[in-house]
Amino acid sequence: MSLSERVTRHQGQLVAHYRKALKWSQQDLADALGVSLRTVQRLEQTPMIEDIDRRGFLVKLLGIPAALMALENDLTLSGNKVNLVFNDDPMSFLEDIVATRWKTHLMGGPLNAAHGLERIVNEVAHFAQQVRGKAWHQRAMTQLCLVYQLNGSVASDLMHYEKAFDIYKTAYAVANELQDAELMAAIRARQGILFMREEQPLQAITYLEHGLRLVEGNGYPQLKGNIFMLLSEAHAKAGQAQACWQMIGLAESTIEQQPSHHERSYRTCNPSAILAHKGVDALLLHDYDRALRLIDKSLKNYNPTQTPAHARFLARKSEAYYGLHMIDECVTTAETAFTLAKSVGASNTFARVNDLRTSLARSSWKNEPGVRRLGALLATQ
């Protein structure tokens, strides 16, 4: 089927066509929709998808022109390039596209978010250029900054650190052009995460503190609380226990603050996240019993749809078990963390579990059945 054909007779075939254009499998689409593989198979055999909300989500997710899904009466196609502008308010549609892809990243991980992301980045950049000097320019540039940050976060989660840092620099230039303190601070937070992943906590502290200064006195409690949590981890990595616990205390103080603006950073701070970060801080400071109790408590209330974060904290829990010499529990938890991380392509968690396996292989427990089983599991990847 050519993209230039105006086909409205079989919506399931349209879904299959645009899914394949993104190089997604049916399972990829099922994961993004939060449904079973069989549901996607049935959907692609359905001439008319009755659920209008699902049709709308598929339009945003796969880039299907709205008119082809009986959501609009007008359609503009040019060659093999699908324009993002499909309805009467293209700016709102573009904002929905970016928001949907961010949610895909937070829930489904970097592999799901990466599908077709470069095309979306290019389309948003093209749209922002088209409306330069017009009423939508600032909104379009905001979405460009957010989609650059998303692209950088995907690269970071896949451990492409140099690429991620370059993308964040581009995002910061856009935010600086807008003089948008919230966006600039969010980028500094993400750059701080990069430095921590590269085991440079002091550099991370510098960037995170700059992020705080950018939003000082401007509200944004979710973003500020998140930066405080990240600072606590950076100080813990640097062995600065007093500063670590001071930062986590400041993060707790932001929970009750009411936001004065709608926050756009996709950085959050809530009681479960603070508990988890306290656990990570305790782990980094070698207080393994406290780390285990805090992480375990946080996981009981952690949002289960955020699979990458869930996998990450399970990996930390396995490290706490290792610190307590509870090897069976360590291995079992590491296997679960690895399985979850594999399902969403969370390379950082892969690496963490693999580092733990290396430590186990060099320890006096190297011949334990569980340790051998974990080694065999990772060796197949």
mmCIF file of C-alpha atoms in Angstrom, residues 74-218:
data_model
loop_
_atom_site.group_PDB
_atom_site.id
_atom_site.type_symbol
_atom_site.label_atom_id
_atom_site.label_comp_id
_atom_site.label_asym_id
_atom_site.label_seq_id
_atom_site.Cartn_x
_atom_site.Cartn_y
_atom_site.Cartn_z
ATOM 1 C CA ASP A 74 -8.843 16.383 5.303
ATOM 2 C CA LEU A 75 -5.435 14.897 4.560
ATOM 3 C CA THR A 76 -2.190 16.142 3.139
ATOM 4 C CA LEU A 77 0.493 13.754 2.046
ATOM 5 C CA SER A 78 3.700 14.492 0.195
ATOM 6 C CA GLY A 79 5.531 11.588 -1.414
ATOM 7 C CA ASN A 80 6.534 9.112 1.276
ATOM 8 C CA LYS A 81 6.710 11.698 4.037
ATOM 9 C CA VAL A 82 3.790 11.891 6.449
ATOM 10 C CA ASN A 83 3.178 15.359 7.843
ATOM 11 C CA LEU A 84 2.382 15.632 11.545
ATOM 12 C CA VAL A 85 -0.318 18.204 10.803
ATOM 13 C CA PHE A 86 -3.480 16.106 10.551
ATOM 14 C CA ASN A 87 -6.210 18.111 12.283
ATOM 15 C CA ASP A 88 -7.539 21.603 12.857
ATOM 16 C CA ASP A 89 -5.074 22.308 15.682
ATOM 17 C CA PRO A 90 -1.686 20.974 14.558
ATOM 18 C CA MET A 91 0.072 22.508 17.560
ATOM 19 C CA SER A 92 -2.042 20.548 20.044
ATOM 20 C CA PHE A 93 -1.607 17.410 17.977
ATOM 21 C CA LEU A 94 2.165 17.822 18.007
ATOM 22 C CA GLU A 95 2.109 18.312 21.792
ATOM 23 C CA ASP A 96 0.083 15.100 22.136
ATOM 24 C CA ILE A 97 2.612 13.228 19.993
ATOM 25 C CA VAL A 98 5.516 14.297 22.221
ATOM 26 C CA ALA A 99 3.609 13.605 25.449
ATOM 27 C CA THR A 100 2.601 10.130 24.243
ATOM 28 C CA ARG A 101 6.174 9.247 23.341
ATOM 29 C CA TRP A 102 7.416 10.429 26.753
ATOM 30 C CA LYS A 103 4.862 8.160 28.435
ATOM 31 C CA THR A 104 6.003 5.300 26.221
ATOM 32 C CA HIS A 105 9.567 5.880 27.398
ATOM 33 C CA LEU A 106 8.675 6.051 31.093
ATOM 34 C CA MET A 107 6.490 2.945 30.968
ATOM 35 C CA GLY A 108 7.921 0.898 28.117
ATOM 36 C CA GLY A 109 11.586 1.863 28.243
ATOM 37 C CA PRO A 110 14.121 3.069 25.688
ATOM 38 C CA LEU A 111 13.590 0.410 23.028
ATOM 39 C CA ASN A 112 9.877 1.152 22.699
ATOM 40 C CA ALA A 113 10.436 4.897 22.811
ATOM 41 C CA ALA A 114 13.210 4.702 20.204
ATOM 42 C CA HIS A 115 10.958 3.273 17.465
ATOM 43 C CA GLY A 116 10.516 6.056 14.905
ATOM 44 C CA LEU A 117 11.823 8.677 17.343
ATOM 45 C CA GLU A 118 14.336 10.225 14.940
ATOM 46 C CA ARG A 119 11.512 10.775 12.452
ATOM 47 C CA ILE A 120 9.444 12.505 15.136
ATOM 48 C CA VAL A 121 12.410 14.696 16.126
ATOM 49 C CA ASN A 122 12.895 15.725 12.500
ATOM 50 C CA GLU A 123 9.195 16.458 12.024
ATOM 51 C CA VAL A 124 9.029 18.599 15.183
ATOM 52 C CA ALA A 125 12.169 20.491 14.133
ATOM 53 C CA HIS A 126 10.664 21.056 10.674
ATOM 54 C CA PHE A 127 7.391 22.284 12.160
ATOM 55 C CA ALA A 128 9.205 24.643 14.557
ATOM 56 C CA GLN A 129 11.079 26.126 11.602
ATOM 57 C CA GLN A 130 7.857 26.531 9.622
ATOM 58 C CA VAL A 131 6.161 28.558 12.388
ATOM 59 C CA ARG A 132 9.188 30.679 13.307
ATOM 60 C CA GLY A 133 8.026 34.229 13.964
ATOM 61 C CA LYS A 134 4.387 33.145 14.166
ATOM 62 C CA ALA A 135 2.003 32.674 17.080
ATOM 63 C CA TRP A 136 2.905 29.014 17.610
ATOM 64 C CA HIS A 137 6.660 29.512 17.570
ATOM 65 C CA GLN A 138 7.279 29.410 21.330
ATOM 66 C CA ARG A 139 5.040 26.364 21.837
ATOM 67 C CA ALA A 140 6.723 24.576 18.935
ATOM 68 C CA MET A 141 10.200 25.332 20.277
ATOM 69 C CA THR A 142 9.129 24.040 23.696
ATOM 70 C CA GLN A 143 8.107 20.731 22.126
ATOM 71 C CA LEU A 144 11.370 20.643 20.182
ATOM 72 C CA CYS A 145 13.299 21.031 23.441
ATOM 73 C CA LEU A 146 11.232 18.276 25.089
ATOM 74 C CA VAL A 147 11.663 15.843 22.204
ATOM 75 C CA TYR A 148 15.416 16.515 22.163
ATOM 76 C CA GLN A 149 15.484 15.714 25.894
ATOM 77 C CA LEU A 150 13.563 12.517 25.218
ATOM 78 C CA ASN A 151 16.023 11.544 22.491
ATOM 79 C CA GLY A 152 18.912 12.218 24.855
ATOM 80 C CA SER A 153 17.289 10.175 27.631
ATOM 81 C CA VAL A 154 16.792 7.220 25.280
ATOM 82 C CA ALA A 155 20.448 7.421 24.233
ATOM 83 C CA SER A 156 21.514 7.622 27.882
ATOM 84 C CA ASP A 157 19.424 4.605 28.872
ATOM 85 C CA LEU A 158 21.024 2.672 26.000
ATOM 86 C CA MET A 159 24.453 3.754 27.368
ATOM 87 C CA HIS A 160 25.276 5.942 24.367
ATOM 88 C CA TYR A 161 26.589 8.606 26.692
ATOM 89 C CA GLU A 162 28.520 10.793 24.267
ATOM 90 C CA LYS A 163 25.546 10.951 21.918
ATOM 91 C CA ALA A 164 23.237 11.762 24.831
ATOM 92 C CA PHE A 165 25.418 14.615 26.029
ATOM 93 C CA ASP A 166 25.547 16.134 22.533
ATOM 94 C CA ILE A 167 21.752 15.940 22.256
ATOM 95 C CA TYR A 168 21.324 17.570 25.678
ATOM 96 C CA LYS A 169 23.602 20.407 24.589
ATOM 97 C CA THR A 170 21.333 20.998 21.598
ATOM 98 C CA ALA A 171 18.261 20.877 23.848
ATOM 99 C CA TYR A 172 19.853 23.386 26.223
ATOM 100 C CA ALA A 173 20.512 25.794 23.359
ATOM 101 C CA VAL A 174 16.797 25.684 22.490
ATOM 102 C CA ALA A 175 15.773 26.192 26.134
ATOM 103 C CA ASN A 176 18.233 29.066 26.444
ATOM 104 C CA GLU A 177 16.806 30.706 23.328
ATOM 105 C CA LEU A 178 13.386 30.496 24.967
ATOM 106 C CA GLN A 179 14.837 31.703 28.306
ATOM 107 C CA ASP A 180 12.833 28.886 29.883
ATOM 108 C CA ALA A 181 14.276 28.212 33.340
ATOM 109 C CA GLU A 182 12.256 25.028 33.876
ATOM 110 C CA LEU A 183 13.471 23.414 30.665
ATOM 111 C CA MET A 184 17.076 24.456 31.292
ATOM 112 C CA ALA A 185 16.933 23.024 34.830
ATOM 113 C CA ALA A 186 15.442 19.739 33.565
ATOM 114 C CA ILE A 187 18.314 19.386 31.098
ATOM 115 C CA ARG A 188 20.841 20.031 33.851
ATOM 116 C CA ALA A 189 19.169 17.262 35.880
ATOM 117 C CA ARG A 190 19.481 14.836 32.969
ATOM 118 C CA GLN A 191 23.102 15.825 32.377
ATOM 119 C CA GLY A 192 23.724 15.193 36.075
ATOM 120 C CA ILE A 193 22.365 11.656 35.652
ATOM 121 C CA LEU A 194 24.774 11.138 32.763
ATOM 122 C CA PHE A 195 27.751 12.125 34.907
ATOM 123 C CA MET A 196 26.628 9.803 37.697
ATOM 124 C CA ARG A 197 26.329 6.932 35.237
ATOM 125 C CA GLU A 198 29.896 7.667 34.189
ATOM 126 C CA GLU A 199 30.959 7.634 37.865
ATOM 127 C CA GLN A 200 31.678 11.377 37.980
ATOM 128 C CA PRO A 201 29.596 12.458 41.009
ATOM 129 C CA LEU A 202 31.372 15.764 41.613
ATOM 130 C CA GLN A 203 30.673 16.870 38.043
ATOM 131 C CA ALA A 204 27.081 15.716 38.496
ATOM 132 C CA ILE A 205 26.759 17.871 41.629
ATOM 133 C CA THR A 206 27.929 20.925 39.686
ATOM 134 C CA TYR A 207 25.255 20.461 37.008
ATOM 135 C CA LEU A 208 22.500 19.593 39.468
ATOM 136 C CA GLU A 209 23.225 22.610 41.652
ATOM 137 C CA HIS A 210 23.075 24.819 38.567
ATOM 138 C CA GLY A 211 19.669 23.329 37.795
ATOM 139 C CA LEU A 212 18.442 24.286 41.260
ATOM 140 C CA ARG A 213 19.697 27.855 40.889
ATOM 141 C CA LEU A 214 17.815 28.194 37.591
ATOM 142 C CA VAL A 215 14.428 27.528 39.222
ATOM 143 C CA GLU A 216 15.108 29.094 42.613
ATOM 144 C CA GLY A 217 12.012 31.000 43.730
ATOM 145 C CA ASN A 218 10.002 29.919 40.676
#
